[in-house]
mmCIF file of C-alpha atoms and ligand atoms in Angstrom:
data_model
loop_
_atom_site.group_PDB
_atom_site.id
_atom_site.type_symbol
_atom_site.label_atom_id
_atom_site.label_comp_id
_atom_site.label_asym_id
_atom_site.label_seq_id
_atom_site.Cartn_x
_atom_site.Cartn_y
_atom_site.Cartn_z
ATOM 1 C CA MET A 10 17.093 82.236 69.064
ATOM 2 C CA ASP A 11 17.886 81.476 65.453
ATOM 3 C CA ASP A 12 14.563 80.972 63.608
ATOM 4 C CA VAL A 13 16.099 79.978 60.262
ATOM 5 C CA VAL A 14 14.857 76.534 59.335
ATOM 6 C CA LYS A 15 17.670 74.033 59.302
ATOM 7 C CA THR A 16 17.411 71.907 56.160
ATOM 8 C CA SER A 17 18.056 68.254 56.525
ATOM 9 C CA THR A 18 20.338 66.043 54.478
ATOM 10 C CA GLU A 19 18.915 63.674 51.841
ATOM 11 C CA ALA A 20 19.876 60.731 54.057
ATOM 12 C CA GLN A 21 17.959 62.202 56.995
ATOM 13 C CA ARG A 22 14.914 62.700 54.804
ATOM 14 C CA GLN A 23 14.992 59.169 53.432
ATOM 15 C CA GLU A 24 15.334 57.790 56.939
ATOM 16 C CA PHE A 25 12.307 59.894 57.992
ATOM 17 C CA TYR A 26 10.261 58.727 54.971
ATOM 18 C CA GLY A 27 11.088 55.152 55.889
ATOM 19 C CA ARG A 28 9.640 55.630 59.360
ATOM 20 C CA LEU A 29 6.560 57.359 57.866
ATOM 21 C CA ALA A 30 5.972 54.403 55.547
ATOM 22 C CA THR A 31 5.821 51.982 58.464
ATOM 23 C CA GLN A 32 2.793 54.001 59.687
ATOM 24 C CA ASN A 33 1.210 54.183 56.183
ATOM 25 C CA LEU A 34 2.097 57.852 55.928
ATOM 26 C CA ALA A 35 3.861 59.678 53.110
ATOM 27 C CA PRO A 36 5.296 63.165 52.543
ATOM 28 C CA LEU A 37 3.041 65.168 50.207
ATOM 29 C CA TRP A 38 5.881 67.463 49.163
ATOM 30 C CA GLU A 39 7.563 64.625 47.266
ATOM 31 C CA VAL A 40 4.500 63.949 45.087
ATOM 32 C CA LEU A 41 2.654 67.276 44.929
ATOM 33 C CA ARG A 42 3.753 68.203 41.412
ATOM 34 C CA GLY A 43 2.532 64.892 40.027
ATOM 35 C CA LEU A 44 -0.762 65.170 41.895
ATOM 36 C CA LEU A 45 -1.397 68.701 40.675
ATOM 37 C CA PRO A 46 0.040 69.150 37.179
ATOM 38 C CA SER A 47 -0.509 72.559 35.613
ATOM 39 C CA GLU A 48 -2.727 70.908 33.004
ATOM 40 C CA PRO A 49 -3.934 67.374 32.213
ATOM 41 C CA ARG A 50 -1.424 64.950 30.720
ATOM 42 C CA SER A 51 -3.389 61.971 29.452
ATOM 43 C CA LYS A 52 -1.869 58.540 29.946
ATOM 44 C CA ALA A 53 -3.619 57.535 26.713
ATOM 45 C CA VAL A 54 -1.981 58.316 23.377
ATOM 46 C CA PRO A 55 -3.512 59.171 20.002
ATOM 47 C CA HIS A 56 -4.136 56.071 17.925
ATOM 48 C CA ARG A 57 -5.985 54.857 14.859
ATOM 49 C CA TRP A 58 -7.278 51.387 13.920
ATOM 50 C CA VAL A 59 -7.631 50.750 10.184
ATOM 51 C CA TYR A 60 -10.818 48.761 9.680
ATOM 52 C CA ASP A 61 -9.506 46.976 6.585
ATOM 53 C CA ASP A 62 -6.517 45.755 8.639
ATOM 54 C CA LEU A 63 -8.506 44.490 11.624
ATOM 55 C CA ARG A 64 -11.384 43.048 9.585
ATOM 56 C CA PRO A 65 -9.579 39.805 8.548
ATOM 57 C CA LEU A 66 -8.674 39.181 12.197
ATOM 58 C CA LEU A 67 -12.231 39.890 13.263
ATOM 59 C CA LEU A 68 -13.562 37.360 10.746
ATOM 60 C CA GLU A 69 -10.898 34.877 11.865
ATOM 61 C CA SER A 70 -12.265 35.153 15.405
ATOM 62 C CA GLY A 71 -15.614 34.216 13.873
ATOM 63 C CA SER A 72 -14.308 30.777 12.960
ATOM 64 C CA LEU A 73 -12.364 30.374 16.202
ATOM 65 C CA LEU A 74 -15.309 30.460 18.603
ATOM 66 C CA THR A 75 -19.043 31.095 18.582
ATOM 67 C CA ALA A 76 -20.746 34.206 19.938
ATOM 68 C CA GLN A 77 -22.380 31.849 22.431
ATOM 69 C CA GLU A 78 -19.029 30.570 23.671
ATOM 70 C CA ALA A 79 -17.519 34.022 23.816
ATOM 71 C CA GLU A 80 -20.676 35.595 25.302
ATOM 72 C CA ARG A 81 -19.516 38.657 23.345
ATOM 73 C CA ARG A 82 -17.126 38.066 20.439
ATOM 74 C CA VAL A 83 -15.211 41.309 20.470
ATOM 75 C CA LEU A 84 -11.747 42.528 19.568
ATOM 76 C CA VAL A 85 -10.904 45.116 22.195
ATOM 77 C CA LEU A 86 -9.389 48.348 20.894
ATOM 78 C CA GLU A 87 -6.509 48.813 23.273
ATOM 79 C CA ASN A 88 -4.816 52.136 23.587
ATOM 80 C CA PRO A 89 -1.117 51.380 22.926
ATOM 81 C CA ALA A 90 -0.164 53.166 26.156
ATOM 82 C CA LEU A 91 -2.744 51.236 28.218
ATOM 83 C CA LYS A 92 -2.207 47.659 27.045
ATOM 84 C CA GLY A 93 -3.979 44.940 28.987
ATOM 85 C CA MET A 94 -6.357 47.406 30.607
ATOM 86 C CA SER A 95 -9.180 47.193 28.029
ATOM 87 C CA ARG A 96 -9.142 50.930 27.528
ATOM 88 C CA ALA A 97 -9.279 53.058 24.409
ATOM 89 C CA THR A 98 -9.041 56.242 26.458
ATOM 90 C CA ALA A 99 -8.444 56.749 30.167
ATOM 91 C CA THR A 100 -12.153 56.233 30.907
ATOM 92 C CA MET A 101 -13.696 54.592 27.838
ATOM 93 C CA TYR A 102 -13.646 51.028 26.568
ATOM 94 C CA ALA A 103 -14.040 50.377 22.830
ATOM 95 C CA GLY A 104 -14.222 47.172 20.827
ATOM 96 C CA ILE A 105 -15.381 45.749 17.512
ATOM 97 C CA GLN A 106 -18.059 43.108 17.934
ATOM 98 C CA LEU A 107 -18.732 40.400 15.350
ATOM 99 C CA ILE A 108 -21.891 38.360 15.042
ATOM 100 C CA MET A 109 -22.273 35.725 12.349
ATOM 101 C CA PRO A 110 -25.549 34.844 10.589
ATOM 102 C CA GLY A 111 -27.909 32.967 12.889
ATOM 103 C CA GLU A 112 -25.870 33.598 16.014
ATOM 104 C CA THR A 113 -27.071 34.991 19.321
ATOM 105 C CA ALA A 114 -25.016 36.955 21.825
ATOM 106 C CA PRO A 115 -26.882 35.834 24.943
ATOM 107 C CA ALA A 116 -28.923 38.189 27.122
ATOM 108 C CA HIS A 117 -27.258 39.834 30.086
ATOM 109 C CA ARG A 118 -27.234 43.182 31.841
ATOM 110 C CA HIS A 119 -24.641 45.292 33.582
ATOM 111 C CA SER A 120 -24.358 48.602 35.386
ATOM 112 C CA PRO A 121 -21.857 49.993 32.849
ATOM 113 C CA SER A 122 -23.634 51.759 29.967
ATOM 114 C CA ALA A 123 -22.979 50.661 26.392
ATOM 115 C CA LEU A 124 -23.361 52.060 22.919
ATOM 116 C CA ARG A 125 -23.117 50.454 19.482
ATOM 117 C CA PHE A 126 -22.140 52.237 16.308
ATOM 118 C CA MET A 127 -23.092 50.002 13.409
ATOM 119 C CA LEU A 128 -20.349 49.396 10.854
ATOM 120 C CA GLU A 129 -20.978 46.432 8.622
ATOM 121 C CA GLY A 130 -23.595 43.920 7.494
ATOM 122 C CA GLU A 131 -27.358 43.746 7.287
ATOM 123 C CA GLY A 132 -29.782 42.020 9.601
ATOM 124 C CA ALA A 133 -28.105 42.772 12.930
ATOM 125 C CA ILE A 134 -30.606 43.184 15.718
ATOM 126 C CA THR A 135 -30.338 44.024 19.353
ATOM 127 C CA VAL A 136 -33.067 43.663 21.936
ATOM 128 C CA VAL A 137 -33.224 46.155 24.802
ATOM 129 C CA GLY A 138 -35.838 45.907 27.519
ATOM 130 C CA GLY A 139 -38.180 43.739 25.442
ATOM 131 C CA GLU A 140 -37.969 45.794 22.228
ATOM 132 C CA ARG A 141 -35.857 44.864 19.246
ATOM 133 C CA THR A 142 -34.229 47.225 16.795
ATOM 134 C CA THR A 143 -32.562 46.523 13.478
ATOM 135 C CA MET A 144 -29.115 48.089 13.366
ATOM 136 C CA ARG A 145 -28.138 49.613 10.035
ATOM 137 C CA ARG A 146 -24.833 51.160 9.064
ATOM 138 C CA GLY A 147 -24.234 54.424 10.936
ATOM 139 C CA ASP A 148 -26.999 53.828 13.472
ATOM 140 C CA PHE A 149 -26.234 54.872 17.037
ATOM 141 C CA VAL A 150 -27.709 52.299 19.391
ATOM 142 C CA ILE A 151 -27.806 52.447 23.190
ATOM 143 C CA THR A 152 -27.838 49.801 25.881
ATOM 144 C CA PRO A 153 -28.804 51.627 29.087
ATOM 145 C CA SER A 154 -27.204 50.742 32.385
ATOM 146 C CA TRP A 155 -28.825 47.629 33.854
ATOM 147 C CA ALA A 156 -31.086 46.953 30.817
ATOM 148 C CA TRP A 157 -31.263 43.359 29.564
ATOM 149 C CA HIS A 158 -29.783 43.053 26.084
ATOM 150 C CA ASP A 159 -29.043 40.328 23.569
ATOM 151 C CA HIS A 160 -27.850 40.642 20.004
ATOM 152 C CA GLY A 161 -28.609 38.602 16.892
ATOM 153 C CA ASN A 162 -27.886 38.416 13.188
ATOM 154 C CA GLU A 163 -30.873 37.537 11.000
ATOM 155 C CA GLY A 164 -29.022 38.277 7.768
ATOM 156 C CA THR A 165 -26.721 36.233 5.588
ATOM 157 C CA GLN A 166 -23.484 38.191 6.104
ATOM 158 C CA PRO A 167 -21.250 38.805 9.125
ATOM 159 C CA CYS A 168 -22.312 41.895 11.078
ATOM 160 C CA ALA A 169 -19.887 44.111 12.942
ATOM 161 C CA TRP A 170 -20.178 47.229 15.045
ATOM 162 C CA LEU A 171 -18.166 49.473 17.325
ATOM 163 C CA ASP A 172 -18.919 48.968 21.013
ATOM 164 C CA GLY A 173 -18.358 51.812 23.452
ATOM 165 C CA LEU A 174 -18.673 51.299 27.193
ATOM 166 C CA ASP A 175 -17.875 53.334 30.286
ATOM 167 C CA LEU A 176 -16.194 50.280 31.838
ATOM 168 C CA PRO A 177 -12.954 51.954 33.002
ATOM 169 C CA LEU A 178 -14.911 54.770 34.622
ATOM 170 C CA VAL A 179 -17.323 52.413 36.373
ATOM 171 C CA GLN A 180 -14.432 50.197 37.452
ATOM 172 C CA PHE A 181 -12.658 53.223 38.894
ATOM 173 C CA LEU A 182 -15.820 54.008 40.857
ATOM 174 C CA GLU A 183 -16.027 50.318 41.854
ATOM 175 C CA ALA A 184 -19.688 50.146 40.873
ATOM 176 C CA SER A 185 -19.697 47.319 38.326
ATOM 177 C CA PHE A 186 -22.513 44.748 38.515
ATOM 178 C CA ASN A 187 -23.361 42.068 35.954
ATOM 179 C CA GLU A 188 -26.132 39.488 35.657
ATOM 180 C CA HIS A 189 -27.015 36.720 33.191
ATOM 181 C CA TYR A 190 -30.569 36.268 31.911
ATOM 182 C CA ASN A 191 -32.171 32.867 32.447
ATOM 183 C CA ASP A 192 -32.417 32.390 28.667
ATOM 184 C CA ASP A 193 -30.287 33.282 25.639
ATOM 185 C CA ARG A 194 -32.911 35.660 24.345
ATOM 186 C CA GLN A 195 -35.339 37.820 26.225
ATOM 187 C CA SER A 196 -38.969 37.798 25.133
ATOM 188 C CA LEU A 197 -40.315 40.680 23.065
ATOM 189 C CA THR A 198 -42.878 42.811 24.858
ATOM 190 C CA ARG A 199 -43.106 45.811 22.515
ATOM 191 C CA PRO A 200 -43.231 46.133 18.717
ATOM 192 C CA GLU A 201 -40.104 47.286 16.871
ATOM 193 C CA GLY A 202 -40.030 51.086 16.527
ATOM 194 C CA ASP A 203 -42.121 51.739 19.643
ATOM 195 C CA SER A 204 -39.484 53.811 21.462
ATOM 196 C CA LEU A 205 -38.631 55.944 18.438
ATOM 197 C CA ALA A 206 -42.328 56.610 17.769
ATOM 198 C CA ARG A 207 -43.068 57.645 21.349
ATOM 199 C CA PHE A 208 -39.933 59.596 22.135
ATOM 200 C CA GLY A 209 -38.161 60.369 18.847
ATOM 201 C CA SER A 210 -40.799 62.155 16.781
ATOM 202 C CA GLY A 211 -40.510 65.583 18.435
ATOM 203 C CA MET A 212 -43.365 64.480 20.690
ATOM 204 C CA LEU A 213 -43.577 62.815 24.080
ATOM 205 C CA PRO A 214 -46.150 60.737 25.914
ATOM 206 C CA LEU A 215 -48.339 62.915 28.184
ATOM 207 C CA ASN A 216 -47.180 61.002 31.199
ATOM 208 C CA THR A 217 -43.494 60.929 30.482
ATOM 209 C CA THR A 218 -41.503 58.667 32.640
ATOM 210 C CA SER A 219 -38.137 57.562 31.437
ATOM 211 C CA ARG A 220 -37.949 53.847 30.847
ATOM 212 C CA TYR A 221 -34.273 53.728 31.685
ATOM 213 C CA GLY A 222 -33.560 56.123 34.526
ATOM 214 C CA LEU A 223 -30.875 58.583 33.493
ATOM 215 C CA THR A 224 -30.616 57.169 29.958
ATOM 216 C CA THR A 225 -32.607 58.273 26.911
ATOM 217 C CA PRO A 226 -35.704 56.165 26.162
ATOM 218 C CA ILE A 227 -34.730 56.148 22.458
ATOM 219 C CA PHE A 228 -32.271 53.351 21.868
ATOM 220 C CA ASN A 229 -31.704 53.617 18.148
ATOM 221 C CA TYR A 230 -30.864 56.971 16.540
ATOM 222 C CA PRO A 231 -30.914 55.947 12.850
ATOM 223 C CA PHE A 232 -28.141 57.286 10.625
ATOM 224 C CA ALA A 233 -30.646 58.177 7.901
ATOM 225 C CA ARG A 234 -32.200 60.768 10.221
ATOM 226 C CA THR A 235 -28.926 61.985 11.704
ATOM 227 C CA ARG A 236 -27.362 62.443 8.277
ATOM 228 C CA ALA A 237 -30.363 64.333 6.907
ATOM 229 C CA ALA A 238 -30.372 66.632 9.946
ATOM 230 C CA LEU A 239 -26.661 67.405 9.588
ATOM 231 C CA VAL A 240 -26.914 68.130 5.859
ATOM 232 C CA ALA A 241 -29.912 70.401 6.397
ATOM 233 C CA ALA A 242 -28.187 72.172 9.296
ATOM 234 C CA ALA A 243 -25.091 72.770 7.142
ATOM 235 C CA ALA A 244 -27.231 74.515 4.554
ATOM 236 C CA GLY A 245 -28.861 76.661 7.228
ATOM 237 C CA GLU A 246 -25.916 78.712 8.464
ATOM 238 C CA ALA A 247 -22.167 79.218 8.181
ATOM 239 C CA LEU A 248 -20.000 76.337 9.358
ATOM 240 C CA ASP A 249 -18.404 76.597 12.783
ATOM 241 C CA PRO A 250 -14.633 77.059 12.353
ATOM 242 C CA HIS A 251 -13.861 74.374 14.954
ATOM 243 C CA GLU A 252 -16.805 72.023 14.771
ATOM 244 C CA ALA A 253 -18.094 72.398 11.188
ATOM 245 C CA VAL A 254 -21.622 71.127 11.834
ATOM 246 C CA THR A 255 -21.912 69.054 14.970
ATOM 247 C CA LEU A 256 -25.135 67.764 16.465
ATOM 248 C CA ARG A 257 -25.202 65.792 19.658
ATOM 249 C CA TYR A 258 -27.499 62.886 20.328
ATOM 250 C CA ALA A 259 -29.970 64.088 22.960
ATOM 251 C CA ASN A 260 -32.282 62.625 25.568
ATOM 252 C CA PRO A 261 -35.708 63.971 24.503
ATOM 253 C CA ILE A 262 -36.935 64.052 28.095
ATOM 254 C CA ASP A 263 -34.444 66.536 29.499
ATOM 255 C CA GLY A 264 -32.452 67.658 26.453
ATOM 256 C CA GLY A 265 -29.263 66.331 28.033
ATOM 257 C CA TRP A 266 -26.814 63.779 26.705
ATOM 258 C CA THR A 267 -28.163 60.330 25.941
ATOM 259 C CA MET A 268 -26.349 58.494 28.741
ATOM 260 C CA PRO A 269 -25.264 59.494 32.234
ATOM 261 C CA THR A 270 -21.596 58.757 31.579
ATOM 262 C CA ILE A 271 -21.026 58.756 27.809
ATOM 263 C CA ALA A 272 -21.549 61.718 25.482
ATOM 264 C CA ALA A 273 -22.093 61.029 21.780
ATOM 265 C CA TRP A 274 -22.401 63.256 18.747
ATOM 266 C CA MET A 275 -21.834 63.348 15.006
ATOM 267 C CA MET A 276 -19.792 65.888 13.074
ATOM 268 C CA PHE A 277 -20.422 66.671 9.423
ATOM 269 C CA VAL A 278 -17.394 68.122 7.644
ATOM 270 C CA PRO A 279 -18.212 69.021 4.031
ATOM 271 C CA ALA A 280 -15.644 68.174 1.346
ATOM 272 C CA GLY A 281 -12.728 70.621 1.325
ATOM 273 C CA PHE A 282 -13.520 72.099 4.761
ATOM 274 C CA GLU A 283 -10.778 72.166 7.363
ATOM 275 C CA THR A 284 -11.522 72.767 11.036
ATOM 276 C CA ARG A 285 -9.261 74.862 13.247
ATOM 277 C CA PRO A 286 -7.563 73.029 16.119
ATOM 278 C CA MET A 287 -9.314 72.645 19.437
ATOM 279 C CA ARG A 288 -8.870 70.562 22.534
ATOM 280 C CA SER A 289 -11.042 69.609 25.467
ATOM 281 C CA THR A 290 -10.652 67.671 28.681
ATOM 282 C CA ASP A 291 -12.704 64.674 27.508
ATOM 283 C CA GLY A 292 -10.984 61.718 25.853
ATOM 284 C CA GLN A 293 -12.664 60.904 22.543
ATOM 285 C CA VAL A 294 -13.220 57.827 20.400
ATOM 286 C CA MET A 295 -14.282 58.496 16.813
ATOM 287 C CA ALA A 296 -15.396 56.335 13.892
ATOM 288 C CA LEU A 297 -15.863 57.524 10.327
ATOM 289 C CA ALA A 298 -19.399 56.706 9.225
ATOM 290 C CA GLU A 299 -19.057 58.049 5.702
ATOM 291 C CA GLY A 300 -16.548 59.906 3.597
ATOM 292 C CA ALA A 301 -12.787 60.392 3.762
ATOM 293 C CA LEU A 302 -11.336 62.564 6.489
ATOM 294 C CA THR A 303 -7.870 63.511 7.666
ATOM 295 C CA ALA A 304 -7.674 63.838 11.427
ATOM 296 C CA HIS A 305 -4.768 65.612 13.111
ATOM 297 C CA VAL A 306 -4.517 64.451 16.723
ATOM 298 C CA GLY A 307 -1.578 65.775 18.723
ATOM 299 C CA ASP A 308 1.405 65.268 16.416
ATOM 300 C CA LYS A 309 -0.274 62.399 14.536
ATOM 301 C CA ARG A 310 -2.031 62.536 11.190
ATOM 302 C CA TYR A 311 -4.605 59.889 10.346
ATOM 303 C CA ASP A 312 -6.218 59.547 6.936
ATOM 304 C CA LEU A 313 -9.480 57.949 7.995
ATOM 305 C CA ALA A 314 -11.402 55.695 5.645
ATOM 306 C CA GLU A 315 -14.937 54.518 6.356
ATOM 307 C CA SER A 316 -15.188 52.442 9.557
ATOM 308 C CA ASP A 317 -11.710 53.426 10.760
ATOM 309 C CA VAL A 318 -11.610 54.240 14.461
ATOM 310 C CA ALA A 319 -9.324 56.774 16.150
ATOM 311 C CA VAL A 320 -8.691 58.115 19.628
ATOM 312 C CA ALA A 321 -8.051 61.699 20.699
ATOM 313 C CA PRO A 322 -6.946 61.645 24.353
ATOM 314 C CA GLY A 323 -8.061 64.409 26.690
ATOM 315 C CA TRP A 324 -6.487 67.840 26.320
ATOM 316 C CA THR A 325 -4.901 66.903 22.983
ATOM 317 C CA TRP A 326 -5.225 69.247 19.990
ATOM 318 C CA ARG A 327 -7.368 67.882 17.183
ATOM 319 C CA SER A 328 -8.484 69.177 13.797
ATOM 320 C CA TYR A 329 -10.062 67.667 10.706
ATOM 321 C CA ARG A 330 -9.978 68.096 6.972
ATOM 322 C CA ALA A 331 -12.561 66.414 4.773
ATOM 323 C CA GLU A 332 -11.503 65.005 1.413
ATOM 324 C CA LYS A 333 -15.119 64.009 0.748
ATOM 325 C CA ASP A 334 -18.295 64.973 2.603
ATOM 326 C CA SER A 335 -17.570 63.251 5.914
ATOM 327 C CA PHE A 336 -19.681 62.123 8.839
ATOM 328 C CA LEU A 337 -17.683 61.427 11.980
ATOM 329 C CA PHE A 338 -19.282 59.666 14.938
ATOM 330 C CA CYS A 339 -17.707 60.488 18.311
ATOM 331 C CA PHE A 340 -18.165 59.482 21.911
ATOM 332 C CA SER A 341 -16.399 60.518 25.097
ATOM 333 C CA ASP A 342 -16.627 60.986 28.851
ATOM 334 C CA ARG A 343 -17.603 64.640 28.314
ATOM 335 C CA VAL A 344 -20.923 64.229 30.109
ATOM 336 C CA ALA A 345 -19.104 63.144 33.273
ATOM 337 C CA HIS A 346 -16.667 66.065 32.972
ATOM 338 C CA GLU A 347 -19.579 68.480 32.618
ATOM 339 C CA LYS A 348 -21.537 67.100 35.550
ATOM 340 C CA LEU A 349 -18.475 67.191 37.773
ATOM 341 C CA GLY A 350 -17.680 70.763 36.764
ATOM 342 C CA LEU A 351 -14.388 69.716 35.161
ATOM 343 C CA TYR A 352 -15.085 70.223 31.472
ATOM 344 C CA ARG A 353 -12.826 72.717 29.719
ATOM 345 C CA GLU A 354 -12.106 73.383 26.090
ATOM 346 C CA GLN A 355 -9.733 75.595 24.185
ATOM 347 C CA ARG A 356 -10.196 76.782 20.634
ATOM 348 C CA GLY A 357 -7.125 77.539 18.580
ATOM 349 C CA ALA A 358 -6.714 80.048 15.767
HETATM 350 O O1 LIG B 40 -22.522 43.663 23.882
HETATM 351 O O2 LIG B 40 -23.034 43.600 25.972
HETATM 352 O O3 LIG B 40 -17.748 44.963 23.757
HETATM 353 O O4 LIG B 40 -21.150 43.405 27.707
HETATM 354 C C1 LIG B 40 -18.114 44.413 26.023
HETATM 355 C C2 LIG B 40 -18.979 44.028 27.022
HETATM 356 C C3 LIG B 40 -19.904 44.346 24.453
HETATM 357 C C4 LIG B 40 -22.209 43.732 25.078
HETATM 358 C C5 LIG B 40 -18.592 44.586 24.744
HETATM 359 C C6 LIG B 40 -20.314 43.800 26.739
HETATM 360 C C7 LIG B 40 -20.776 43.964 25.437
#
């Protein structure tokens, strides 16, 4: 007997595949390379949004409809390679939200987690679980999964911030729930500053139970504190060649990331310092809080001014050079990568 495998003709194969398809079957060998690439190839591309360019459009949306009408008046930051999908990266949504003086963005809650990074204006407030916080420029504010939240503007100027949500990830997992509150604003049940006092002073209540499940009980990490910590840390030891000085926002209860799905941190790059290239599996969204910073992402170069937002897709080389002392806020799906045992990084020379 001849045991050499007889190879079929292309026509025979196609005819076979056709019969497979009628049974909802498919040949793995035709798709295996795409299913198992040698390394990740993000569908997202590097991109940068210039705040000064989008700002006039944002303000125009302010005269087009009310925050009430819109529920959330937001310009979605769409990755150019993922148009129409409301994605900045493969797994993260980002947008710029505008709230005009006196307006309310009505209370609702959803299973996706949200963060705010405050960009512009004074007097913006958000209420989370019965406690309000005033959002100042550079503040990192959290809306935990399934926590009621409404936003307001008690100042005299338009207020704008960067929204970050895990929407694409939660949609992929088909676990998205949403509910409207029976009023525009929820009632206040705790004084402003309560969460930060209890959980953000290096101390914890004796009987520590998290108020928000897997999410940090602190929901405003003020920029004034973050900035001071970064500057002091930079003076304390030599800068890291790849990360300059980076501190991550932490859940004081377990020391982990602040949200179950979104990792957030801030990088301080002192004037004149240039980081060496690195890449990691998480797809990152960054916003410049202060300074002037050149970001190299893949083959793109972005000169970031304050409030500019950029995206570094997963497994894409990135490096930074600061023209002035620069504070770069970043968020990504890193926490999910870590929990799933998928996180990898590579540090270049
Ligand atoms: O402020 O709750 O940009 O629910 C998108 C969805 C903001 C919010 C967004 C939202 C919100």
